[in-house]
mmCIF file of C-alpha atoms in Angstrom:
data_model
loop_
_atom_site.group_PDB
_atom_site.id
_atom_site.type_symbol
_atom_site.label_atom_id
_atom_site.label_comp_id
_atom_site.label_asym_id
_atom_site.label_seq_id
_atom_site.Cartn_x
_atom_site.Cartn_y
_atom_site.Cartn_z
ATOM 1 C CA UNK F 262 -14.659 -11.853 28.871
ATOM 2 C CA UNK F 263 -13.395 -9.222 26.419
ATOM 3 C CA UNK F 264 -15.957 -6.653 25.315
ATOM 4 C CA UNK F 265 -15.515 -4.908 21.997
ATOM 5 C CA UNK F 266 -17.210 -2.001 20.249
ATOM 6 C CA UNK F 267 -17.190 -1.770 16.459
ATOM 7 C CA UNK F 268 -17.314 1.727 14.959
ATOM 8 C CA UNK F 269 -19.130 1.533 11.626
ATOM 9 C CA UNK F 270 -21.221 -1.247 10.112
ATOM 10 C CA UNK F 271 -20.135 -0.900 6.506
ATOM 11 C CA UNK F 272 -18.029 -3.363 4.531
ATOM 12 C CA UNK F 273 -15.237 -3.828 7.083
ATOM 13 C CA UNK F 274 -17.363 -3.438 10.210
ATOM 14 C CA UNK F 275 -19.953 -5.968 9.069
ATOM 15 C CA UNK F 276 -17.094 -8.265 8.034
ATOM 16 C CA UNK F 277 -15.601 -8.094 11.541
ATOM 17 C CA UNK F 278 -18.967 -9.001 13.068
ATOM 18 C CA UNK F 279 -19.347 -11.874 10.587
ATOM 19 C CA UNK F 280 -15.871 -13.307 11.234
ATOM 20 C CA UNK F 281 -16.368 -13.087 15.011
ATOM 21 C CA UNK F 282 -19.598 -15.062 14.674
ATOM 22 C CA UNK F 283 -18.408 -17.496 11.995
ATOM 23 C CA UNK F 284 -15.190 -18.468 13.811
ATOM 24 C CA UNK F 285 -16.274 -17.840 17.400
ATOM 25 C CA UNK F 286 -14.917 -21.057 18.909
ATOM 26 C CA UNK F 287 -11.536 -20.729 17.159
ATOM 27 C CA UNK F 288 -11.198 -17.070 18.114
ATOM 28 C CA UNK F 289 -12.139 -17.670 21.766
ATOM 29 C CA UNK F 290 -9.732 -20.599 21.985
ATOM 30 C CA UNK F 291 -6.836 -18.663 20.468
ATOM 31 C CA UNK F 292 -7.564 -15.594 22.568
ATOM 32 C CA UNK F 293 -7.736 -17.575 25.788
ATOM 33 C CA UNK F 294 -10.835 -15.498 26.591
ATOM 34 C CA UNK F 295 -14.361 -15.094 25.288
ATOM 35 C CA UNK F 296 -14.753 -12.210 22.844
ATOM 36 C CA UNK F 297 -18.112 -10.443 23.005
ATOM 37 C CA UNK F 298 -19.520 -7.692 20.777
ATOM 38 C CA UNK F 299 -21.137 -5.199 23.126
ATOM 39 C CA UNK F 300 -21.761 -2.262 20.768
ATOM 40 C CA UNK F 301 -21.833 -1.442 17.093
ATOM 41 C CA UNK F 302 -21.842 2.288 16.380
ATOM 42 C CA UNK F 303 -23.594 3.494 13.247
ATOM 43 C CA UNK F 304 -25.737 6.402 12.101
ATOM 44 C CA UNK F 305 -28.622 4.161 11.072
ATOM 45 C CA UNK F 306 -30.514 1.148 12.384
ATOM 46 C CA UNK F 307 -30.508 -2.350 10.866
ATOM 47 C CA UNK F 308 -33.929 -3.726 11.884
ATOM 48 C CA UNK F 309 -33.651 -6.898 9.801
ATOM 49 C CA UNK F 310 -30.133 -7.742 10.948
ATOM 50 C CA UNK F 311 -29.251 -9.526 14.230
ATOM 51 C CA UNK F 312 -26.656 -6.773 14.762
ATOM 52 C CA UNK F 313 -29.508 -4.410 15.687
ATOM 53 C CA UNK F 314 -29.383 -5.547 19.332
ATOM 54 C CA UNK F 315 -25.903 -4.001 19.579
ATOM 55 C CA UNK F 316 -26.516 -0.802 17.590
ATOM 56 C CA UNK F 317 -25.896 2.553 19.286
ATOM 57 C CA UNK F 318 -25.770 5.998 17.734
ATOM 58 C CA UNK F 319 -23.796 7.940 20.354
ATOM 59 C CA UNK F 320 -20.050 7.366 20.699
ATOM 60 C CA UNK F 321 -20.189 8.551 24.324
ATOM 61 C CA UNK F 322 -22.122 5.374 25.155
ATOM 62 C CA UNK F 323 -18.969 3.437 24.273
ATOM 63 C CA UNK F 324 -16.512 5.824 25.893
ATOM 64 C CA UNK F 325 -18.470 5.950 29.143
ATOM 65 C CA UNK F 326 -18.731 2.169 29.450
ATOM 66 C CA UNK F 327 -15.758 0.922 31.454
ATOM 67 C CA UNK F 328 -16.514 -2.650 30.381
ATOM 68 C CA UNK F 329 -15.497 -1.926 26.766
ATOM 69 C CA UNK F 330 -11.936 -3.213 26.371
ATOM 70 C CA UNK F 331 -11.314 -2.892 22.613
ATOM 71 C CA UNK F 332 -12.598 -0.385 20.078
ATOM 72 C CA UNK F 333 -12.536 -1.480 16.426
ATOM 73 C CA UNK F 334 -12.451 1.523 14.086
ATOM 74 C CA UNK F 335 -14.088 0.507 10.792
ATOM 75 C CA UNK F 336 -15.445 3.866 9.684
ATOM 76 C CA UNK F 337 -12.681 4.897 7.298
ATOM 77 C CA UNK F 338 -11.532 8.415 6.523
ATOM 78 C CA UNK F 339 -10.072 10.876 8.990
ATOM 79 C CA UNK F 340 -13.078 12.571 10.540
ATOM 80 C CA UNK F 341 -14.519 11.527 12.956
ATOM 81 C CA UNK F 342 -12.302 8.400 12.998
ATOM 82 C CA UNK F 343 -9.290 10.276 14.381
ATOM 83 C CA UNK F 344 -11.303 11.968 17.147
ATOM 84 C CA UNK F 345 -12.996 8.728 18.188
ATOM 85 C CA UNK F 346 -9.771 6.689 18.163
ATOM 86 C CA UNK F 347 -7.857 9.249 20.197
ATOM 87 C CA UNK F 348 -10.664 9.529 22.743
ATOM 88 C CA UNK F 349 -10.727 5.734 23.049
ATOM 89 C CA UNK F 350 -6.980 5.564 23.696
ATOM 90 C CA UNK F 351 -7.152 8.393 26.226
ATOM 91 C CA UNK F 352 -9.945 6.434 27.939
ATOM 92 C CA UNK F 353 -7.520 3.507 28.175
ATOM 93 C CA UNK F 354 -9.300 1.360 25.625
ATOM 94 C CA UNK F 355 -7.280 -0.638 23.112
ATOM 95 C CA UNK F 356 -7.882 0.164 19.431
ATOM 96 C CA UNK F 357 -7.445 -1.717 16.174
ATOM 97 C CA UNK F 358 -8.175 -0.366 12.702
ATOM 98 C CA UNK F 359 -7.914 -1.093 8.989
ATOM 99 C CA UNK F 360 -7.815 2.631 8.160
ATOM 100 C CA UNK F 361 -4.568 3.350 6.267
ATOM 101 C CA UNK F 362 -5.441 7.029 5.833
ATOM 102 C CA UNK F 363 -5.741 7.368 9.613
ATOM 103 C CA UNK F 364 -2.509 5.476 10.332
ATOM 104 C CA UNK F 365 -0.493 7.301 7.670
ATOM 105 C CA UNK F 366 -1.723 10.720 8.823
ATOM 106 C CA UNK F 367 -1.870 10.285 12.605
ATOM 107 C CA UNK F 368 -0.001 7.041 13.337
ATOM 108 C CA UNK F 369 2.852 8.814 15.095
ATOM 109 C CA UNK F 370 0.541 10.563 17.520
ATOM 110 C CA UNK F 371 -1.799 7.611 18.116
ATOM 111 C CA UNK F 372 1.018 5.119 18.744
ATOM 112 C CA UNK F 373 2.528 7.515 21.278
ATOM 113 C CA UNK F 374 -0.878 8.058 22.875
ATOM 114 C CA UNK F 375 -1.434 4.302 23.186
ATOM 115 C CA UNK F 376 1.938 3.816 24.861
ATOM 116 C CA UNK F 377 1.332 6.639 27.330
ATOM 117 C CA UNK F 378 -1.992 5.071 28.333
ATOM 118 C CA UNK F 379 -0.699 1.470 28.496
ATOM 119 C CA UNK F 380 -3.003 0.274 25.746
ATOM 120 C CA UNK F 381 -2.376 -0.924 22.194
ATOM 121 C CA UNK F 382 -3.014 0.613 18.789
ATOM 122 C CA UNK F 383 -2.822 -2.082 16.087
ATOM 123 C CA UNK F 384 -3.457 -1.864 12.357
ATOM 124 C CA UNK F 385 -2.641 -5.192 10.691
ATOM 125 C CA UNK F 386 -5.334 -4.733 8.032
ATOM 126 C CA UNK F 387 -4.212 -1.252 6.970
ATOM 127 C CA UNK F 388 -1.592 -2.262 4.389
ATOM 128 C CA UNK F 389 -2.394 -5.634 2.894
ATOM 129 C CA UNK F 390 -6.019 -6.397 3.645
ATOM 130 C CA UNK F 391 -5.939 -10.084 4.501
ATOM 131 C CA UNK F 392 -2.180 -10.423 3.956
ATOM 132 C CA UNK F 393 -0.330 -10.667 7.292
ATOM 133 C CA UNK F 394 2.506 -8.137 7.027
ATOM 134 C CA UNK F 395 2.551 -5.675 9.958
ATOM 135 C CA UNK F 396 2.913 -8.371 12.603
ATOM 136 C CA UNK F 397 5.656 -10.260 10.717
ATOM 137 C CA UNK F 398 7.581 -7.006 10.308
ATOM 138 C CA UNK F 399 7.046 -6.141 13.955
ATOM 139 C CA UNK F 400 7.869 -9.521 15.478
ATOM 140 C CA UNK F 401 8.993 -12.303 13.131
ATOM 141 C CA UNK F 402 11.699 -10.212 11.419
ATOM 142 C CA UNK F 403 13.159 -8.435 14.462
ATOM 143 C CA UNK F 404 16.409 -10.396 14.088
ATOM 144 C CA UNK F 405 17.021 -8.867 10.644
ATOM 145 C CA UNK F 406 18.389 -5.567 9.458
ATOM 146 C CA UNK F 407 15.691 -4.783 6.892
ATOM 147 C CA UNK F 408 16.863 -2.867 3.850
ATOM 148 C CA UNK F 409 14.077 -2.872 1.263
ATOM 149 C CA UNK F 410 10.347 -3.203 0.766
ATOM 150 C CA UNK F 411 8.734 -3.459 -2.644
ATOM 151 C CA UNK F 412 5.142 -4.326 -3.260
ATOM 152 C CA UNK F 413 1.992 -4.289 -5.304
ATOM 153 C CA UNK F 414 -0.152 -2.649 -2.650
ATOM 154 C CA UNK F 415 -3.328 -1.689 -4.485
ATOM 155 C CA UNK F 416 -5.714 -4.209 -6.020
ATOM 156 C CA UNK F 417 -7.586 -1.686 -8.176
ATOM 157 C CA UNK F 418 -4.509 -0.551 -10.083
ATOM 158 C CA UNK F 419 -3.214 -4.093 -10.385
ATOM 159 C CA UNK F 420 -6.524 -5.178 -11.881
ATOM 160 C CA UNK F 421 -6.464 -2.288 -14.364
ATOM 161 C CA UNK F 422 -2.893 -2.944 -15.487
ATOM 162 C CA UNK F 423 -3.507 -6.700 -15.713
ATOM 163 C CA UNK F 424 -6.506 -6.324 -18.008
ATOM 164 C CA UNK F 425 -5.007 -3.550 -20.105
ATOM 165 C CA UNK F 426 -2.299 -6.068 -20.946
ATOM 166 C CA UNK F 427 -4.497 -9.175 -21.256
ATOM 167 C CA UNK F 428 -7.295 -7.664 -23.311
ATOM 168 C CA UNK F 429 -5.412 -4.898 -25.164
ATOM 169 C CA UNK F 430 -7.819 -2.312 -23.720
ATOM 170 C CA UNK F 431 -7.359 1.349 -22.813
ATOM 171 C CA UNK F 432 -6.974 2.592 -19.250
ATOM 172 C CA UNK F 433 -10.403 4.256 -19.443
ATOM 173 C CA UNK F 434 -12.151 1.085 -20.670
ATOM 174 C CA UNK F 435 -10.683 -1.127 -17.952
ATOM 175 C CA UNK F 436 -11.351 1.469 -15.263
ATOM 176 C CA UNK F 437 -15.031 1.524 -16.218
ATOM 177 C CA UNK F 438 -15.157 -2.275 -15.982
ATOM 178 C CA UNK F 439 -13.379 -2.193 -12.603
ATOM 179 C CA UNK F 440 -15.984 0.277 -11.348
ATOM 180 C CA UNK F 441 -18.811 -1.941 -12.651
ATOM 181 C CA UNK F 442 -17.357 -4.931 -10.807
ATOM 182 C CA UNK F 443 -16.854 -2.956 -7.597
ATOM 183 C CA UNK F 444 -13.050 -3.083 -7.727
ATOM 184 C CA UNK F 445 -12.780 0.681 -8.221
ATOM 185 C CA UNK F 446 -14.609 3.505 -6.487
ATOM 186 C CA UNK F 447 -16.813 5.961 -8.331
ATOM 187 C CA UNK F 448 -14.000 8.455 -7.671
ATOM 188 C CA UNK F 449 -10.883 6.283 -8.160
ATOM 189 C CA UNK F 450 -8.320 9.073 -7.713
ATOM 190 C CA UNK F 451 -6.760 7.718 -4.501
ATOM 191 C CA UNK F 452 -6.071 4.398 -6.235
ATOM 192 C CA UNK F 453 -5.077 5.383 -9.767
ATOM 193 C CA UNK F 454 -3.008 8.405 -8.715
ATOM 194 C CA UNK F 455 -0.984 6.290 -6.268
ATOM 195 C CA UNK F 456 -2.065 7.899 -2.977
ATOM 196 C CA UNK F 457 -3.412 4.672 -1.488
ATOM 197 C CA UNK F 458 -0.168 2.832 -2.287
ATOM 198 C CA UNK F 459 1.855 5.733 -0.920
ATOM 199 C CA UNK F 460 0.110 5.628 2.453
ATOM 200 C CA UNK F 461 0.618 1.882 2.726
ATOM 201 C CA UNK F 462 4.286 2.166 1.789
ATOM 202 C CA UNK F 463 4.790 4.838 4.460
ATOM 203 C CA UNK F 464 3.216 2.629 7.128
ATOM 204 C CA UNK F 465 5.224 -0.472 6.165
ATOM 205 C CA UNK F 466 8.467 1.510 5.965
ATOM 206 C CA UNK F 467 7.858 3.135 9.363
ATOM 207 C CA UNK F 468 7.709 -0.334 10.917
ATOM 208 C CA UNK F 469 10.481 -1.951 8.884
ATOM 209 C CA UNK F 470 13.094 0.776 9.323
ATOM 210 C CA UNK F 471 11.956 1.853 12.807
ATOM 211 C CA UNK F 472 11.563 5.510 11.843
ATOM 212 C CA UNK F 473 8.468 7.461 10.897
ATOM 213 C CA UNK F 474 7.913 7.994 7.140
ATOM 214 C CA UNK F 475 5.743 10.968 6.233
ATOM 215 C CA UNK F 476 3.708 9.823 3.235
ATOM 216 C CA UNK F 477 3.458 13.406 1.961
ATOM 217 C CA UNK F 478 7.232 13.390 1.363
ATOM 218 C CA UNK F 479 7.211 10.248 -0.810
ATOM 219 C CA UNK F 480 7.412 10.854 -4.561
ATOM 220 C CA UNK F 481 4.191 9.464 -5.971
ATOM 221 C CA UNK F 482 3.060 8.839 -9.539
ATOM 222 C CA UNK F 483 -0.055 6.961 -10.620
ATOM 223 C CA UNK F 484 -1.011 4.906 -13.663
ATOM 224 C CA UNK F 485 -3.193 7.372 -15.589
ATOM 225 C CA UNK F 486 -0.382 7.995 -18.092
ATOM 226 C CA UNK F 487 -0.011 4.318 -19.061
ATOM 227 C CA UNK F 488 -1.536 3.391 -22.422
ATOM 228 C CA UNK F 489 -1.942 0.376 -24.696
ATOM 229 C CA UNK F 490 1.330 1.014 -26.552
ATOM 230 C CA UNK F 491 3.263 0.901 -23.268
ATOM 231 C CA UNK F 492 1.749 -2.544 -22.686
ATOM 232 C CA UNK F 493 2.667 -3.774 -26.165
ATOM 233 C CA UNK F 494 6.308 -2.771 -25.745
ATOM 234 C CA UNK F 495 6.432 -4.327 -22.282
ATOM 235 C CA UNK F 496 5.114 -7.629 -23.608
ATOM 236 C CA UNK F 497 7.605 -7.573 -26.503
ATOM 237 C CA UNK F 498 10.541 -7.379 -24.092
ATOM 238 C CA UNK F 499 9.079 -9.942 -21.649
ATOM 239 C CA UNK F 500 8.205 -7.435 -18.957
ATOM 240 C CA UNK F 501 5.060 -6.185 -17.225
ATOM 241 C CA UNK F 502 4.061 -2.781 -15.911
ATOM 242 C CA UNK F 503 3.139 -2.728 -12.217
ATOM 243 C CA UNK F 504 2.420 0.108 -9.814
ATOM 244 C CA UNK F 505 4.995 -0.462 -7.087
ATOM 245 C CA UNK F 506 5.590 1.013 -3.684
ATOM 246 C CA UNK F 507 9.354 0.822 -3.190
ATOM 247 C CA UNK F 508 11.524 1.910 -0.282
ATOM 248 C CA UNK F 509 15.162 1.128 0.303
ATOM 249 C CA UNK F 510 17.793 1.862 2.912
ATOM 250 C CA UNK F 511 21.173 1.531 1.256
ATOM 251 C CA UNK F 512 23.252 2.658 4.226
ATOM 252 C CA UNK F 513 22.936 5.007 7.158
ATOM 253 C CA UNK F 514 23.076 7.941 4.762
ATOM 254 C CA UNK F 515 20.652 6.953 1.985
ATOM 255 C CA UNK F 516 16.990 6.036 2.417
ATOM 256 C CA UNK F 517 14.504 6.608 -0.372
ATOM 257 C CA UNK F 518 10.895 5.833 -1.149
ATOM 258 C CA UNK F 519 8.868 6.064 -4.337
ATOM 259 C CA UNK F 520 5.477 5.029 -5.693
ATOM 260 C CA UNK F 521 5.341 4.768 -9.488
ATOM 261 C CA UNK F 522 4.694 2.447 -12.422
ATOM 262 C CA UNK F 523 7.710 0.231 -13.060
ATOM 263 C CA UNK F 524 8.612 -2.278 -15.733
ATOM 264 C CA UNK F 525 9.536 -5.560 -14.071
ATOM 265 C CA UNK F 526 11.085 -8.643 -15.650
ATOM 266 C CA UNK F 527 9.671 -12.163 -15.703
ATOM 267 C CA UNK F 528 12.300 -13.279 -13.171
ATOM 268 C CA UNK F 529 10.749 -11.012 -10.526
ATOM 269 C CA UNK F 530 8.145 -12.818 -8.354
ATOM 270 C CA UNK F 531 5.875 -9.772 -8.600
ATOM 271 C CA UNK F 532 5.605 -10.361 -12.365
ATOM 272 C CA UNK F 533 2.970 -13.062 -11.802
ATOM 273 C CA UNK F 534 0.896 -11.141 -9.250
ATOM 274 C CA UNK F 535 -2.196 -10.281 -11.276
ATOM 275 C CA UNK F 536 -5.824 -9.165 -11.024
ATOM 276 C CA UNK F 537 -6.779 -7.709 -7.617
ATOM 277 C CA UNK F 538 -4.122 -9.641 -5.702
ATOM 278 C CA UNK F 539 -1.343 -7.908 -3.775
ATOM 279 C CA UNK F 540 2.170 -8.956 -2.791
ATOM 280 C CA UNK F 541 4.896 -7.472 -0.623
ATOM 281 C CA UNK F 542 8.560 -8.457 -0.781
ATOM 282 C CA UNK F 543 10.868 -7.644 2.126
ATOM 283 C CA UNK F 544 14.658 -7.977 2.167
ATOM 284 C CA UNK F 545 16.646 -8.610 5.341
ATOM 285 C CA UNK F 546 20.357 -9.181 5.745
ATOM 286 C CA UNK F 547 19.830 -12.599 7.369
ATOM 287 C CA UNK F 548 16.560 -13.902 5.883
ATOM 288 C CA UNK F 549 17.265 -12.468 2.397
ATOM 289 C CA UNK F 550 13.997 -12.070 0.418
ATOM 290 C CA UNK F 551 10.578 -12.956 1.822
ATOM 291 C CA UNK F 552 7.298 -12.362 -0.039
ATOM 292 C CA UNK F 553 3.789 -12.074 1.400
ATOM 293 C CA UNK F 554 1.010 -12.677 -1.136
ATOM 294 C CA UNK F 555 -2.774 -12.758 -1.113
ATOM 295 C CA UNK F 556 -6.001 -10.768 -1.047
ATOM 296 C CA UNK F 557 -5.108 -7.157 -0.402
ATOM 297 C CA UNK F 558 -8.701 -6.084 0.143
ATOM 298 C CA UNK F 559 -12.220 -7.476 0.401
ATOM 299 C CA UNK F 560 -14.718 -7.744 3.206
ATOM 300 C CA UNK F 561 -13.726 -11.005 4.883
ATOM 301 C CA UNK F 562 -9.957 -10.973 4.176
ATOM 302 C CA UNK F 563 -9.698 -7.484 5.693
ATOM 303 C CA UNK F 564 -11.962 -8.433 8.580
ATOM 304 C CA UNK F 565 -9.809 -11.495 9.247
ATOM 305 C CA UNK F 566 -6.771 -9.246 9.727
ATOM 306 C CA UNK F 567 -8.733 -6.913 12.021
ATOM 307 C CA UNK F 568 -9.888 -9.843 14.140
ATOM 308 C CA UNK F 569 -6.293 -11.090 14.344
ATOM 309 C CA UNK F 570 -5.517 -7.774 16.064
ATOM 310 C CA UNK F 571 -8.450 -8.304 18.437
ATOM 311 C CA UNK F 572 -7.036 -11.728 19.355
ATOM 312 C CA UNK F 573 -3.530 -10.298 19.850
ATOM 313 C CA UNK F 574 -4.859 -7.575 22.148
ATOM 314 C CA UNK F 575 -7.022 -10.054 24.076
ATOM 315 C CA UNK F 576 -3.904 -12.111 24.784
ATOM 316 C CA UNK F 577 -2.167 -8.983 26.077
ATOM 317 C CA UNK F 578 -5.155 -7.173 27.541
ATOM 318 C CA UNK F 579 -3.333 -5.671 30.520
ATOM 319 C CA UNK F 580 -0.395 -4.200 28.657
ATOM 320 C CA UNK F 581 0.751 -2.091 25.732
ATOM 321 C CA UNK F 582 1.948 -4.055 22.689
ATOM 322 C CA UNK F 583 5.037 -2.210 21.436
ATOM 323 C CA UNK F 584 5.679 -1.491 17.761
ATOM 324 C CA UNK F 585 8.978 -0.991 15.929
ATOM 325 C CA UNK F 586 7.659 2.402 14.821
ATOM 326 C CA UNK F 587 9.951 5.170 16.155
ATOM 327 C CA UNK F 588 8.390 8.656 16.241
ATOM 328 C CA UNK F 589 11.567 10.273 14.897
ATOM 329 C CA UNK F 590 10.931 11.122 11.249
ATOM 330 C CA UNK F 591 13.267 9.659 8.645
ATOM 331 C CA UNK F 592 15.144 12.086 6.443
ATOM 332 C CA UNK F 593 14.476 10.804 2.957
ATOM 333 C CA UNK F 594 17.179 11.130 0.340
ATOM 334 C CA UNK F 595 16.400 13.130 -2.776
ATOM 335 C CA UNK F 596 14.709 10.658 -5.126
ATOM 336 C CA UNK F 597 16.134 12.622 -8.043
ATOM 337 C CA UNK F 598 19.587 11.341 -7.065
ATOM 338 C CA UNK F 599 18.521 7.686 -7.207
ATOM 339 C CA UNK F 600 19.536 5.770 -10.338
ATOM 340 C CA UNK F 601 17.341 3.692 -12.628
ATOM 341 C CA UNK F 602 17.276 2.529 -16.199
ATOM 342 C CA UNK F 603 14.465 4.104 -18.207
ATOM 343 C CA UNK F 604 12.163 2.762 -20.880
ATOM 344 C CA UNK F 605 11.450 5.708 -23.189
ATOM 345 C CA UNK F 606 9.007 5.902 -26.095
ATOM 346 C CA UNK F 607 10.174 8.123 -28.941
ATOM 347 C CA UNK F 608 8.085 9.725 -31.674
ATOM 348 C CA UNK F 609 9.897 9.357 -34.999
ATOM 349 C CA UNK F 610 11.895 6.926 -37.136
ATOM 350 C CA UNK F 611 14.283 4.539 -35.395
ATOM 351 C CA UNK F 612 16.900 4.480 -38.176
ATOM 352 C CA UNK F 613 16.986 8.250 -38.412
ATOM 353 C CA UNK F 614 17.093 8.977 -34.679
ATOM 354 C CA UNK F 615 19.215 6.298 -33.000
ATOM 355 C CA UNK F 616 22.513 8.130 -33.466
ATOM 356 C CA UNK F 617 20.965 11.347 -32.127
ATOM 357 C CA UNK F 618 19.629 9.534 -29.072
ATOM 358 C CA UNK F 619 23.014 7.960 -28.344
ATOM 359 C CA UNK F 620 24.552 11.414 -28.474
ATOM 360 C CA UNK F 621 22.024 12.500 -25.859
ATOM 361 C CA UNK F 622 21.884 9.457 -23.559
ATOM 362 C CA UNK F 623 25.148 7.692 -24.313
ATOM 363 C CA UNK F 624 25.166 4.005 -25.315
ATOM 364 C CA UNK F 625 21.641 2.621 -25.300
ATOM 365 C CA UNK F 626 20.836 -0.653 -23.563
ATOM 366 C CA UNK F 627 18.239 -1.522 -26.217
ATOM 367 C CA UNK F 628 16.262 -0.117 -29.148
ATOM 368 C CA UNK F 629 12.791 -1.599 -29.729
ATOM 369 C CA UNK F 630 10.435 -1.197 -32.676
ATOM 370 C CA UNK F 631 7.147 -3.007 -33.229
ATOM 371 C CA UNK F 632 5.446 -3.685 -36.548
ATOM 372 C CA UNK F 633 2.090 -3.022 -34.871
ATOM 373 C CA UNK F 634 2.998 0.538 -33.831
ATOM 374 C CA UNK F 635 3.665 3.144 -36.500
ATOM 375 C CA UNK F 636 5.537 6.403 -36.084
ATOM 376 C CA UNK F 637 7.392 5.588 -32.912
ATOM 377 C CA UNK F 638 9.880 3.256 -31.270
ATOM 378 C CA UNK F 639 11.341 2.789 -27.800
ATOM 379 C CA UNK F 640 14.728 2.734 -26.132
ATOM 380 C CA UNK F 641 16.128 1.558 -22.826
ATOM 381 C CA UNK F 642 18.721 3.903 -21.385
ATOM 382 C CA UNK F 643 21.802 3.253 -19.381
ATOM 383 C CA UNK F 644 21.674 3.493 -15.604
ATOM 384 C CA UNK F 645 21.306 7.165 -14.556
ATOM 385 C CA UNK F 646 19.884 9.405 -11.876
ATOM 386 C CA UNK F 647 16.475 10.990 -12.182
ATOM 387 C CA UNK F 648 18.133 14.399 -12.185
ATOM 388 C CA UNK F 649 20.343 13.403 -15.085
ATOM 389 C CA UNK F 650 17.449 11.953 -17.066
ATOM 390 C CA UNK F 651 15.332 15.069 -16.506
ATOM 391 C CA UNK F 652 18.214 17.321 -17.526
ATOM 392 C CA UNK F 653 18.811 15.376 -20.743
ATOM 393 C CA UNK F 654 15.142 15.298 -21.731
ATOM 394 C CA UNK F 655 13.782 18.677 -20.625
ATOM 395 C CA UNK F 656 13.761 20.129 -24.157
ATOM 396 C CA UNK F 657 12.967 16.940 -26.093
ATOM 397 C CA UNK F 658 9.480 17.237 -27.583
ATOM 398 C CA UNK F 659 9.650 13.813 -29.242
ATOM 399 C CA UNK F 660 9.459 11.844 -25.968
ATOM 400 C CA UNK F 661 6.025 10.232 -25.643
ATOM 401 C CA UNK F 662 6.416 8.493 -22.280
ATOM 402 C CA UNK F 663 8.991 7.145 -19.888
ATOM 403 C CA UNK F 664 8.768 4.371 -17.292
ATOM 404 C CA UNK F 665 11.410 3.371 -14.771
ATOM 405 C CA UNK F 666 12.731 -0.181 -14.917
ATOM 406 C CA UNK F 667 12.876 -1.993 -11.599
ATOM 407 C CA UNK F 668 16.162 -3.440 -10.392
ATOM 408 C CA UNK F 669 18.106 -3.167 -13.655
ATOM 409 C CA UNK F 670 20.882 -1.085 -12.271
ATOM 410 C CA UNK F 671 24.050 -2.281 -13.889
#
């Protein structure tokens, strides 16, 4: 018998309880042991819910019970989640969580703490909701030298960008609809400003490259500056705008990471990842490119990933499950030295300004004008570093927007 305690009975916590009940026989069979919910910690009671028989309000009840084997953190946020998780590990209880903020901020410390106490700290649901990605990186791809991760890691922003393009709507209009449908929070800053994607990218990169990535050091841009005209140009050149988390290790000297809107071409598999779906592409020197695709959030998909961690721990209940995460922090290369092509919108007349722009940027890859947009046009630059682009454009008042182009580097 494996006894678990669930911290929090919100969306994820209630989902974990539901999956454990719904798939009890499958979970017990695959665990090789019976899994039993002993406690559910929450601030309030649920008198009309069968979960009430497990409800407790004092975390010490869980900590002091030596029969509790696994603590499931489903509270979210950093406080008191961090304190409770650390106390559980120090009490030699295994922990699993879906909390990407917790893992990105304190993963280094909590992984070390778990190892020192011969228990496990797992977080499969933290980066892709129901998409299995942490365990494949940690086990199935150990034979590969992994060199890049690129993904659509946030369903809210993907929904917004998808419907801006499909319905020719403004960012603000689609955001309001996303909030009405429950895809976006009342305060959507973490999603639309790229912070959520940044944390997930840091976690994935820490596993893939076996060195700790500090999310606060990753250059991060959100999607609030994307407008309808950007979408029209993208469609005209057979591309889409996606918020990507992208990290790459080019050699032992150069490792970079960035979160930003990118233009991607129709030949890229991420081009067709729409609505609230997520996808993560990983490149290894033996396996080449592998993509993981599915529901990046949602009650039951996320709960399914959490329960997969419960099963993994139950199968290894007497030992620590090691992770490829090395506590030594990676030294990220200056993102301003990394080269991209740039899509740039220009205020003015194409015929009058093209020569001037070529004098500034050198030969242009492409010049684009649309009959539906007056008073501006767009260019695609040659391949250049961020530093170079910023230097060339620092005094140019006629630039309306610029977006990096993914993987067009020749």
